[in-house]
């Protein structure tokens, strides 16, 4: 508009003879066209808006585009149809907190000797698990001029020690690079079941303060109860009644905030980290999704998740942002159920959430950026841990030497350019902190006694045994045939790779 306005003004102000007017008009038009062409070139080189959707406990086989037939996921399938669908994508851990840490920092969580990072997950009593000095995905984008927002599940702690939910929850998401935060502290099955905006619990009545514990109170008459938002939860809580959410309104709240963030920031480059609670337990869908799958409540929440993704996509279309927004969809770990009336949430893969098997780690991963990423299917080995290096490459800032040490730049993979397979291997951590490694077609699990994650922890709680597992995923995707005896050289190589990964504490190319 500005360019066109300038050319018209130039022609009108001069008022020369007809011939001169014609020549001047021609020059003005050519100048205008040149400016428009330059503007368009600049626009295509402008880094895109970025929306990362990290769903919770959604398995590789949960989506129609990954082979599900009993559950319909039309919006996610459409996203995959317009984008690149990855078949070899992994959550770097098979439980929530460590994967989320790795996504935001580009570092293997097990490098940090803290519960919730090198084993298990965080409770809502955890201090902030990401150092405020760390280079993070939101900081990389914020420093490049993006407006950054996080909506949904946090699960990475608040404050410098055990957080007090009646006071400022700082440091938190804002201190590690987000301009805005709306979400909840840990999981939807953990107390406190409240929303936090920036540093504060929303709707808290000061006359009814929150007290809580993750240890069972010794006193049977304690006011602390395992009951919040009308349901049984992990942890004991008293107070904060007015602030408690309704489970069946969670998705509507998160979608409203995510859409509002995009609307507010449509004129700037923005980064939205959208972390819905679906399909984590308790699976309580909104009323209009109850029974929508005809399969299970978990499947109903999957339909609800698909709807919520559709709402974000429609928002981009309405605001004409589709062509300038990169949308990534994935999940923080595999599904926790193996079978729902014939539906296989983890597809063909063995095992489930918290385990070392593929079903715990192999997740959906879709990247859509119309006009830039060609639609298709990729078998490149990728992980959400690669998003910080990818974002740094997209905005052209590069990374400090010690930042995002395990993050690989996926831009060539996404844009179909040179080296579509930047990552040679990936280390996987299960819920008990046991590592495994994937390289080429090989998967190596050093201690099979711990491969079943939380299940094996509960059952044996014993020391890891030396019995290891080696599987050829191309010939044996179900990880049924242990080839340790047949392939000692491969085992030796993968043991060496695991050791090399631990020290020095970095794997990305420099
Ligand atoms: Ca999860």
Short mmCIF file of C-alpha atoms and ligand atoms in Angstrom, two decimals:
data_model
loop_
_atom_site.label_atom_id
_atom_site.label_comp_id
_atom_site.label_asym_id
_atom_site.label_seq_id
_atom_site.Cartn_x
_atom_site.Cartn_y
_atom_site.Cartn_z
CA UNK A 1 0.00 0.00 0.00
CA UNK A 2 2.77 2.42 0.97
CA UNK A 3 4.65 1.81 -2.26
CA UNK A 4 1.54 2.27 -4.41
CA UNK A 5 0.61 5.47 -2.52
CA UNK A 6 4.06 6.94 -3.06
CA UNK A 7 3.97 6.36 -6.84
CA UNK A 8 0.53 7.95 -7.22
CA UNK A 9 1.62 11.00 -5.22
CA UNK A 10 4.74 11.43 -7.37
CA UNK A 11 2.70 11.41 -10.57
CA UNK A 12 0.06 13.82 -9.26
CA UNK A 13 2.43 16.41 -7.77
CA UNK A 14 4.59 17.00 -10.82
CA UNK A 15 1.77 17.81 -13.34
CA UNK A 16 4.01 17.99 -16.45
CA UNK A 17 3.09 17.71 -20.17
CA UNK A 18 1.25 14.59 -21.39
CA UNK A 19 4.42 13.00 -22.82
CA UNK A 20 6.51 13.74 -19.73
CA UNK A 21 3.62 12.65 -17.56
CA UNK A 22 3.50 9.34 -19.43
CA UNK A 23 7.25 8.77 -19.03
CA UNK A 24 7.17 9.74 -15.35
CA UNK A 25 4.20 7.47 -14.76
CA UNK A 26 6.07 4.61 -16.43
CA UNK A 27 9.17 5.22 -14.30
CA UNK A 28 7.00 5.38 -11.20
CA UNK A 29 5.28 2.11 -12.06
CA UNK A 30 8.61 0.38 -12.72
CA UNK A 31 9.99 1.75 -9.45
CA UNK A 32 6.87 0.55 -7.65
CA UNK A 33 7.15 -2.93 -9.15
CA UNK A 34 10.81 -3.10 -8.15
CA UNK A 35 9.96 -2.12 -4.60
CA UNK A 36 7.12 -4.62 -4.43
CA UNK A 37 9.43 -7.37 -5.74
CA UNK A 38 12.03 -6.47 -3.11
CA UNK A 39 9.40 -6.45 -0.40
CA UNK A 40 8.22 -9.91 -1.42
CA UNK A 41 11.79 -11.23 -1.48
CA UNK A 42 12.30 -9.85 2.02
CA UNK A 43 9.06 -11.44 3.20
CA UNK A 44 10.08 -14.90 2.02
CA UNK A 45 13.39 -14.47 3.81
CA UNK A 46 11.70 -13.28 6.98
CA UNK A 47 11.79 -15.97 9.66
CA UNK A 48 8.32 -17.43 10.18
CA UNK A 49 6.08 -17.34 13.18
CA UNK A 50 6.56 -20.59 15.06
CA UNK A 51 3.96 -22.63 16.89
CA UNK A 52 5.19 -25.74 18.70
CA UNK A 53 2.32 -27.96 19.85
CA UNK A 54 3.53 -30.50 22.39
CA UNK A 55 0.73 -32.91 23.22
CA UNK A 56 0.82 -35.16 26.28
CA UNK A 57 1.05 -38.97 26.14
CA UNK A 58 -0.10 -39.17 22.52
CA UNK A 59 1.32 -42.28 20.87
CA UNK A 60 2.76 -42.77 17.39
CA UNK A 61 -0.29 -44.79 16.34
CA UNK A 62 -2.91 -42.42 17.77
CA UNK A 63 -3.34 -40.29 14.64
CA UNK A 64 -5.07 -41.20 11.41
CA UNK A 65 -2.05 -40.01 9.42
CA UNK A 66 0.06 -42.58 11.33
CA UNK A 67 -2.35 -45.41 10.62
CA UNK A 68 -5.10 -45.14 13.26
CA UNK A 69 -8.44 -46.26 11.87
CA UNK A 70 -10.65 -46.42 14.99
CA UNK A 71 -10.02 -42.77 15.92
CA UNK A 72 -10.54 -39.82 13.60
CA UNK A 73 -8.03 -36.94 13.72
CA UNK A 74 -8.96 -34.88 10.64
CA UNK A 75 -7.20 -31.65 11.64
CA UNK A 76 -3.89 -33.33 12.45
CA UNK A 77 -4.18 -35.43 9.32
CA UNK A 78 -4.73 -32.26 7.26
CA UNK A 79 -1.67 -30.67 8.91
CA UNK A 80 0.38 -33.76 7.99
CA UNK A 81 -1.04 -33.69 4.46
CA UNK A 82 0.19 -30.13 3.95
CA UNK A 83 3.47 -30.70 5.79
CA UNK A 84 6.26 -33.15 6.45
CA UNK A 85 5.37 -36.19 8.53
CA UNK A 86 8.28 -37.87 10.29
CA UNK A 87 8.29 -41.62 10.91
CA UNK A 88 11.54 -41.74 12.92
CA UNK A 89 10.82 -38.99 15.44
CA UNK A 90 11.52 -39.47 19.13
CA UNK A 91 10.85 -37.95 22.48
CA UNK A 92 14.33 -37.92 24.03
CA UNK A 93 12.73 -39.25 27.23
CA UNK A 94 9.68 -41.47 27.65
CA UNK A 95 8.17 -39.27 30.40
CA UNK A 96 6.95 -35.66 30.58
CA UNK A 97 9.40 -33.41 32.43
CA UNK A 98 12.70 -34.53 30.84
CA UNK A 99 11.31 -34.26 27.30
CA UNK A 100 9.99 -30.75 28.00
CA UNK A 101 13.35 -29.73 29.48
CA UNK A 102 15.15 -31.00 26.37
CA UNK A 103 12.73 -29.29 24.00
CA UNK A 104 13.31 -25.91 25.64
CA UNK A 105 17.08 -26.23 26.27
CA UNK A 106 18.39 -28.52 23.50
CA UNK A 107 20.23 -30.51 26.16
CA UNK A 108 19.80 -34.13 27.25
CA UNK A 109 18.06 -33.85 30.59
CA UNK A 110 20.10 -36.70 32.12
CA UNK A 111 23.18 -34.49 32.03
CA UNK A 112 21.66 -32.77 35.09
CA UNK A 113 21.78 -34.76 38.31
CA UNK A 114 18.30 -33.79 39.53
CA UNK A 115 15.19 -35.83 40.12
CA UNK A 116 12.72 -35.06 37.32
CA UNK A 117 15.57 -34.63 34.85
CA UNK A 118 17.79 -37.71 35.17
CA UNK A 119 14.88 -39.87 36.34
CA UNK A 120 11.14 -39.57 36.98
CA UNK A 121 9.11 -36.39 36.60
CA UNK A 122 8.70 -33.22 38.65
CA UNK A 123 5.93 -32.61 41.15
CA UNK A 124 4.48 -29.13 41.60
CA UNK A 125 6.81 -28.69 44.59
CA UNK A 126 9.84 -28.48 42.30
CA UNK A 127 11.90 -25.31 41.93
CA UNK A 128 12.46 -24.12 38.34
CA UNK A 129 14.49 -26.84 36.60
CA UNK A 130 15.91 -24.65 33.82
CA UNK A 131 18.67 -22.23 34.88
CA UNK A 132 17.68 -18.62 34.14
CA UNK A 133 21.10 -18.21 32.51
CA UNK A 134 20.51 -21.03 30.00
CA UNK A 135 20.07 -20.36 26.29
CA UNK A 136 16.55 -21.60 25.61
CA UNK A 137 14.26 -21.95 22.61
CA UNK A 138 12.11 -18.95 23.67
CA UNK A 139 15.21 -16.84 24.44
CA UNK A 140 16.71 -17.56 21.02
CA UNK A 141 13.51 -16.30 19.40
CA UNK A 142 12.93 -13.42 21.81
CA UNK A 143 16.45 -12.16 21.12
CA UNK A 144 15.60 -12.28 17.40
CA UNK A 145 12.63 -9.97 17.94
CA UNK A 146 9.87 -12.52 18.48
CA UNK A 147 7.04 -12.16 20.97
CA UNK A 148 7.13 -15.44 22.94
CA UNK A 149 4.31 -17.14 24.80
CA UNK A 150 3.71 -20.44 26.59
CA UNK A 151 0.20 -21.80 27.04
CA UNK A 152 -0.61 -25.04 28.84
CA UNK A 153 1.27 -27.61 30.84
CA UNK A 154 4.52 -26.34 32.38
CA UNK A 155 5.85 -29.18 34.54
CA UNK A 156 9.31 -27.62 34.92
CA UNK A 157 8.98 -26.03 38.37
CA UNK A 158 8.77 -22.51 39.74
CA UNK A 159 11.02 -20.46 42.00
CA UNK A 160 14.36 -21.16 43.61
CA UNK A 161 13.03 -23.57 46.20
CA UNK A 162 9.71 -25.23 47.04
CA UNK A 163 7.15 -22.83 45.46
CA UNK A 164 4.54 -21.04 47.55
CA UNK A 165 1.42 -20.86 45.36
CA UNK A 166 0.09 -17.90 47.36
CA UNK A 167 3.04 -15.72 46.29
CA UNK A 168 4.91 -14.81 43.12
CA UNK A 169 6.02 -17.95 41.25
CA UNK A 170 9.34 -16.57 40.14
CA UNK A 171 11.62 -17.44 38.48
CA UNK A 172 9.47 -19.37 36.04
CA UNK A 173 8.57 -19.36 32.35
CA UNK A 174 9.05 -15.57 32.06
CA UNK A 175 12.59 -15.77 33.42
CA UNK A 176 13.68 -18.40 30.89
CA UNK A 177 12.50 -16.45 27.84
CA UNK A 178 8.71 -16.33 27.60
CA UNK A 179 7.05 -12.90 27.47
CA UNK A 180 3.75 -14.43 28.57
CA UNK A 181 2.62 -17.58 30.35
CA UNK A 182 -0.81 -19.05 30.94
CA UNK A 183 -1.01 -22.60 32.12
CA UNK A 184 -0.81 -24.99 34.99
CA UNK A 185 2.05 -26.04 37.26
CA UNK A 186 2.64 -29.75 36.69
CA UNK A 187 0.22 -32.36 35.29
CA UNK A 188 -3.56 -32.43 35.18
CA UNK A 189 -3.51 -35.23 37.74
CA UNK A 190 -1.32 -33.34 40.24
CA UNK A 191 -2.21 -30.71 42.81
CA UNK A 192 -2.62 -27.77 42.71
CA UNK A 193 -5.22 -27.89 39.90
CA UNK A 194 -5.05 -24.14 39.24
CA UNK A 195 -4.15 -21.81 36.40
CA UNK A 196 -1.13 -19.55 36.62
CA UNK A 197 -0.80 -16.35 34.59
CA UNK A 198 2.76 -15.09 34.43
CA UNK A 199 3.77 -15.21 38.13
CA UNK A 200 0.44 -15.63 39.89
CA UNK A 201 -2.27 -18.22 40.51
CA UNK A 202 -5.49 -16.88 38.93
CA UNK A 203 -8.59 -16.43 41.07
CA UNK A 204 -6.97 -17.26 44.39
CA UNK A 205 -8.91 -16.04 47.44
CA UNK A 206 -6.33 -14.68 49.94
CA UNK A 207 -8.65 -15.81 52.74
CA UNK A 208 -8.31 -19.40 51.51
CA UNK A 209 -4.57 -19.88 50.88
CA UNK A 210 -3.10 -23.00 49.27
CA UNK A 211 -1.14 -25.40 51.43
CA UNK A 212 0.11 -28.67 50.01
CA UNK A 213 2.38 -31.64 50.37
CA UNK A 214 3.59 -34.49 48.21
CA UNK A 215 4.19 -36.58 51.35
CA UNK A 216 1.20 -38.20 52.95
CA UNK A 217 0.36 -36.24 56.12
CA UNK A 218 1.16 -38.20 59.28
CA UNK A 219 -1.88 -36.73 61.03
CA UNK A 220 -5.09 -38.43 59.80
CA UNK A 221 -7.01 -35.27 60.72
CA UNK A 222 -4.80 -33.09 58.51
CA UNK A 223 -6.79 -30.69 56.28
CA UNK A 224 -4.55 -31.75 53.39
CA UNK A 225 -6.51 -34.10 51.12
CA UNK A 226 -5.82 -36.03 47.93
CA UNK A 227 -8.75 -34.29 46.35
CA UNK A 228 -8.82 -31.27 44.07
CA UNK A 229 -11.21 -30.01 41.33
CA UNK A 230 -13.62 -32.72 42.40
CA UNK A 231 -11.26 -35.63 41.78
CA UNK A 232 -8.46 -37.67 43.34
CA UNK A 233 -4.98 -36.33 42.50
CA UNK A 234 -1.30 -36.94 43.15
CA UNK A 235 -0.38 -34.89 46.23
CA UNK A 236 -2.30 -33.52 49.21
CA UNK A 237 -3.84 -30.04 49.24
CA UNK A 238 -5.97 -27.68 51.33
CA UNK A 239 -7.31 -24.28 50.34
CA UNK A 240 -7.38 -22.51 46.98
CA UNK A 241 -10.93 -23.71 46.30
CA UNK A 242 -11.98 -20.67 44.24
CA UNK A 243 -8.93 -21.07 41.96
CA UNK A 244 -9.44 -24.71 41.07
CA UNK A 245 -10.20 -25.45 37.44
CA UNK A 246 -12.97 -27.64 36.06
CA UNK A 247 -11.37 -30.56 34.22
CA UNK A 248 -13.92 -30.54 31.43
CA UNK A 249 -13.18 -26.88 30.70
CA UNK A 250 -9.39 -27.23 30.54
CA UNK A 251 -9.15 -27.45 26.76
CA UNK A 252 -11.49 -24.51 26.15
CA UNK A 253 -9.40 -22.39 28.51
CA UNK A 254 -6.13 -23.31 26.84
CA UNK A 255 -7.47 -22.86 23.30
CA UNK A 256 -8.93 -19.45 24.18
CA UNK A 257 -5.56 -18.29 25.51
CA UNK A 258 -3.57 -19.71 22.60
CA UNK A 259 -5.86 -18.12 20.00
CA UNK A 260 -5.79 -14.79 21.87
CA UNK A 261 -1.99 -14.87 21.93
CA UNK A 262 -1.86 -15.32 18.16
CA UNK A 263 -4.46 -12.58 17.60
CA UNK A 264 -2.64 -10.13 19.88
CA UNK A 265 0.69 -10.73 18.21
CA UNK A 266 -0.32 -11.23 14.59
CA UNK A 267 1.58 -8.14 13.42
CA UNK A 268 4.89 -9.29 14.94
CA UNK A 269 6.87 -12.46 14.55
CA UNK A 270 5.67 -14.69 17.37
CA UNK A 271 6.56 -17.99 19.00
CA UNK A 272 3.83 -19.94 20.75
CA UNK A 273 4.64 -23.02 22.82
CA UNK A 274 1.25 -24.68 23.14
CA UNK A 275 1.30 -27.61 25.57
CA UNK A 276 -2.18 -29.08 25.97
CA UNK A 277 -2.89 -31.59 28.76
CA UNK A 278 -4.56 -34.03 26.36
CA UNK A 279 -4.39 -37.02 26.39
CA UNK A 280 -2.82 -37.35 29.87
CA UNK A 281 -4.93 -38.86 32.66
CA UNK A 282 -7.42 -38.09 34.06
CA UNK A 283 -9.07 -38.16 30.66
CA UNK A 284 -12.03 -35.83 31.18
CA UNK A 285 -13.10 -34.27 27.88
CA UNK A 286 -15.35 -31.25 27.50
CA UNK A 287 -19.08 -32.08 27.40
CA UNK A 288 -19.34 -31.85 23.61
CA UNK A 289 -16.51 -34.38 23.20
CA UNK A 290 -17.76 -36.90 25.74
CA UNK A 291 -18.49 -40.08 23.76
CA UNK A 292 -17.25 -38.46 20.51
CA UNK A 293 -14.81 -41.26 19.69
CA UNK A 294 -17.15 -44.12 20.46
CA UNK A 295 -14.09 -45.86 21.90
CA UNK A 296 -12.95 -44.56 25.30
CA UNK A 297 -12.59 -41.37 27.33
CA UNK A 298 -8.93 -41.27 26.39
CA UNK A 299 -9.93 -41.42 22.72
CA UNK A 300 -12.51 -38.68 23.37
CA UNK A 301 -9.70 -36.42 24.65
CA UNK A 302 -7.75 -37.24 21.50
CA UNK A 303 -10.69 -36.01 19.41
CA UNK A 304 -10.73 -32.92 21.62
CA UNK A 305 -6.98 -32.42 21.09
CA UNK A 306 -7.47 -32.70 17.33
CA UNK A 307 -10.23 -30.09 17.52
CA UNK A 308 -7.95 -27.74 19.49
CA UNK A 309 -5.22 -28.03 16.85
CA UNK A 310 -7.89 -27.27 14.24
CA UNK A 311 -8.84 -24.10 16.13
CA UNK A 312 -5.24 -22.87 16.00
CA UNK A 313 -4.95 -23.67 12.28
CA UNK A 314 -8.25 -21.87 11.58
CA UNK A 315 -6.95 -18.85 13.49
CA UNK A 316 -3.87 -18.74 11.28
CA UNK A 317 -6.07 -18.99 8.18
CA UNK A 318 -8.43 -16.28 9.41
CA UNK A 319 -5.50 -13.93 10.10
CA UNK A 320 -3.79 -14.88 6.80
CA UNK A 321 -0.73 -16.14 8.64
CA UNK A 322 -0.68 -19.71 7.32
CA UNK A 323 2.07 -19.13 4.75
CA UNK A 324 4.31 -17.43 7.26
CA UNK A 325 3.90 -19.77 10.21
CA UNK A 326 5.81 -22.95 10.92
CA UNK A 327 3.64 -25.34 12.93
CA UNK A 328 5.27 -28.32 14.63
CA UNK A 329 3.20 -30.98 16.34
CA UNK A 330 4.58 -33.74 18.53
CA UNK A 331 4.11 -35.55 21.84
CA UNK A 332 6.22 -35.62 25.01
CA UNK A 333 6.26 -39.44 25.21
CA UNK A 334 4.39 -42.49 23.95
CA UNK A 335 0.95 -43.61 25.07
CA UNK A 336 0.49 -45.33 28.44
CA UNK A 337 -1.99 -47.88 27.13
CA UNK A 338 -1.26 -50.61 24.63
CA UNK A 339 -4.69 -51.42 23.28
CA UNK A 340 -8.14 -49.85 23.29
CA UNK A 341 -10.66 -52.20 21.69
CA UNK A 342 -8.34 -52.85 18.79
CA UNK A 343 -6.89 -49.33 18.58
CA UNK A 344 -3.13 -49.47 19.13
CA UNK A 345 -2.05 -46.08 20.54
CA UNK A 346 1.64 -46.82 19.99
CA UNK A 347 1.13 -48.37 16.56
CA UNK A 348 3.41 -51.29 15.80
CA UNK A 349 5.97 -50.38 18.46
CA UNK A 350 6.65 -52.36 21.64
CA UNK A 351 5.95 -50.98 25.10
CA UNK A 352 4.59 -47.70 26.41
CA UNK A 353 5.25 -44.48 28.33
CA UNK A 354 8.20 -44.57 30.77
CA UNK A 355 9.78 -47.58 29.03
CA UNK A 356 12.93 -47.95 26.94
CA UNK A 357 11.04 -49.70 24.15
CA UNK A 358 10.06 -47.84 21.01
CA UNK A 359 6.48 -47.37 22.22
CA UNK A 360 7.73 -45.10 25.00
CA UNK A 361 9.80 -42.86 22.73
CA UNK A 362 8.64 -43.00 19.11
CA UNK A 363 6.10 -40.21 18.66
CA UNK A 364 4.22 -38.35 15.95
CA UNK A 365 6.13 -35.36 14.56
CA UNK A 366 4.62 -33.11 11.91
CA UNK A 367 6.16 -29.91 10.54
CA UNK A 368 4.01 -27.69 8.35
CA UNK A 369 5.05 -24.42 6.68
CA UNK A 370 3.14 -24.05 3.41
CA UNK A 371 5.23 -22.80 0.52
CA UNK A 372 8.47 -23.65 2.29
CA UNK A 373 8.28 -27.23 3.53
CA UNK A 374 7.27 -29.59 0.73
CA UNK A 375 4.51 -32.02 1.78
CA UNK A 376 5.73 -35.56 2.27
CA UNK A 377 7.03 -38.21 4.61
CA UNK A 378 10.55 -38.27 6.06
CA UNK A 379 12.40 -41.13 7.75
CA UNK A 380 15.08 -38.79 9.13
CA UNK A 381 15.98 -39.36 12.77
CA UNK A 382 14.66 -36.27 14.57
CA UNK A 383 13.67 -35.20 18.06
CA UNK A 384 12.14 -32.17 19.76
CA UNK A 385 15.54 -31.64 21.37
CA UNK A 386 16.51 -30.36 17.90
CA UNK A 387 14.14 -27.39 17.99
CA UNK A 388 16.51 -24.85 19.65
CA UNK A 389 19.26 -25.34 17.04
CA UNK A 390 16.62 -25.35 14.31
CA UNK A 391 15.12 -22.09 15.55
CA UNK A 392 18.57 -20.47 15.80
CA UNK A 393 19.25 -21.44 12.19
CA UNK A 394 15.85 -20.18 11.01
CA UNK A 395 16.38 -16.73 12.52
CA UNK A 396 20.03 -16.70 11.53
CA UNK A 397 21.50 -15.96 14.93
CA UNK A 398 23.52 -19.12 15.51
CA UNK A 399 24.15 -20.49 18.99
CA UNK A 400 26.69 -19.67 21.69
CA UNK A 401 29.32 -22.41 21.96
CA UNK A 402 27.93 -23.94 25.15
CA UNK A 403 24.23 -23.59 24.25
CA UNK A 404 21.79 -26.36 23.26
CA UNK A 405 24.61 -28.94 23.33
CA UNK A 406 22.55 -31.87 22.01
CA UNK A 407 20.40 -30.01 19.48
CA UNK A 408 20.79 -30.52 15.72
CA UNK A 409 19.71 -28.03 13.07
CA UNK A 410 16.78 -29.55 11.16
CA UNK A 411 16.34 -26.69 8.67
CA UNK A 412 17.98 -28.66 5.82
CA UNK A 413 15.73 -31.63 6.67
CA UNK A 414 12.62 -29.46 6.70
CA UNK A 415 13.41 -27.55 3.53
CA UNK A 416 14.59 -30.64 1.63
CA UNK A 417 18.05 -29.23 1.05
CA UNK A 418 21.51 -30.65 1.66
CA UNK A 419 22.00 -33.22 4.41
CA UNK A 420 18.41 -34.18 5.18
CA UNK A 421 19.73 -36.57 7.88
CA UNK A 422 21.78 -34.33 10.21
CA UNK A 423 21.44 -36.63 13.22
CA UNK A 424 23.43 -39.88 13.28
CA UNK A 425 22.13 -41.16 16.60
CA UNK A 426 19.94 -40.26 19.54
CA UNK A 427 20.16 -41.15 23.22
CA UNK A 428 16.86 -42.12 24.86
CA UNK A 429 16.10 -42.01 28.59
CA UNK A 430 13.28 -43.93 30.21
CA UNK A 431 11.26 -43.04 33.33
CA UNK A 432 13.78 -44.62 35.71
CA UNK A 433 16.70 -42.79 34.14
CA UNK A 434 18.02 -45.75 32.12
CA UNK A 435 19.59 -44.78 28.81
CA UNK A 436 19.29 -46.50 25.45
CA UNK A 437 20.69 -45.54 22.06
CA UNK A 438 19.33 -45.51 18.52
CA UNK A 439 21.79 -45.42 15.63
CA UNK A 440 20.93 -46.40 12.07
CA UNK A 441 18.65 -49.42 12.25
CA UNK A 442 20.05 -50.40 15.64
CA UNK A 443 18.56 -49.92 19.08
CA UNK A 444 20.63 -50.82 22.15
CA UNK A 445 19.31 -51.12 25.71
CA UNK A 446 22.18 -51.63 28.20
CA UNK A 447 20.08 -53.13 30.99
CA UNK A 448 16.95 -55.09 30.11
CA UNK A 449 15.96 -55.39 33.78
CA UNK A 450 15.07 -51.67 33.67
CA UNK A 451 13.65 -51.51 30.15
CA UNK A 452 10.08 -51.53 31.45
CA UNK A 453 10.55 -48.15 33.16
CA UNK A 454 8.14 -47.45 35.97
CA UNK A 455 6.74 -50.97 35.74
CA UNK A 456 10.14 -52.56 36.29
CA UNK A 457 10.96 -50.04 39.00
CA UNK A 458 7.86 -50.95 40.96
CA UNK A 459 8.30 -54.67 40.48
CA UNK A 460 12.00 -55.18 41.15
CA UNK A 461 13.41 -51.91 42.46
CA UNK A 462 16.67 -53.77 42.28
CA UNK A 463 20.01 -53.03 40.70
CA UNK A 464 20.29 -52.98 36.94
CA UNK A 465 21.54 -56.27 35.55
CA UNK A 466 24.20 -56.62 32.90
CA UNK A 467 21.87 -58.36 30.46
CA UNK A 468 21.55 -56.07 27.49
CA UNK A 469 19.30 -55.90 24.45
CA UNK A 470 20.20 -55.22 20.81
CA UNK A 471 17.52 -54.97 18.14
CA UNK A 472 17.49 -54.36 14.40
CA UNK A 473 14.47 -52.09 14.01
CA UNK A 474 14.30 -52.47 10.25
CA UNK A 475 13.98 -56.28 10.38
CA UNK A 476 12.39 -56.46 13.82
CA UNK A 477 10.34 -53.31 14.56
CA UNK A 478 8.67 -55.03 17.53
CA UNK A 479 12.03 -55.45 19.36
CA UNK A 480 11.47 -59.17 19.86
CA UNK A 481 14.79 -60.69 18.76
CA UNK A 482 17.75 -59.85 20.95
CA UNK A 483 20.88 -59.91 18.77
CA UNK A 484 23.49 -59.29 21.47
CA UNK A 485 25.07 -62.74 20.97
CA UNK A 486 25.02 -62.52 17.16
CA UNK A 487 26.30 -58.95 16.83
CA UNK A 488 28.98 -58.33 19.50
CA UNK A 489 30.73 -55.70 17.37
CA UNK A 490 27.56 -53.64 17.04
CA UNK A 491 27.01 -53.82 20.81
CA UNK A 492 30.60 -52.74 21.42
CA UNK A 493 30.19 -49.80 19.06
CA UNK A 494 26.95 -48.65 20.71
CA UNK A 495 28.41 -48.98 24.22
CA UNK A 496 31.26 -46.76 23.02
CA UNK A 497 28.78 -44.29 21.56
CA UNK A 498 26.90 -44.06 24.86
CA UNK A 499 30.15 -43.46 26.77
CA UNK A 500 31.28 -40.85 24.25
CA UNK A 501 27.97 -39.01 24.60
CA UNK A 502 28.37 -38.62 28.35
CA UNK A 503 31.69 -36.83 28.05
CA UNK A 504 32.36 -34.28 26.68
CA UNK A 505 28.88 -33.00 27.49
CA UNK A 506 27.92 -32.08 23.95
CA UNK A 507 26.96 -33.90 20.77
CA UNK A 508 25.99 -31.24 18.27
CA UNK A 509 28.33 -30.24 15.46
CA UNK A 510 30.11 -26.88 15.90
CA1 LIG B 1 3.54 -37.05 29.03
#
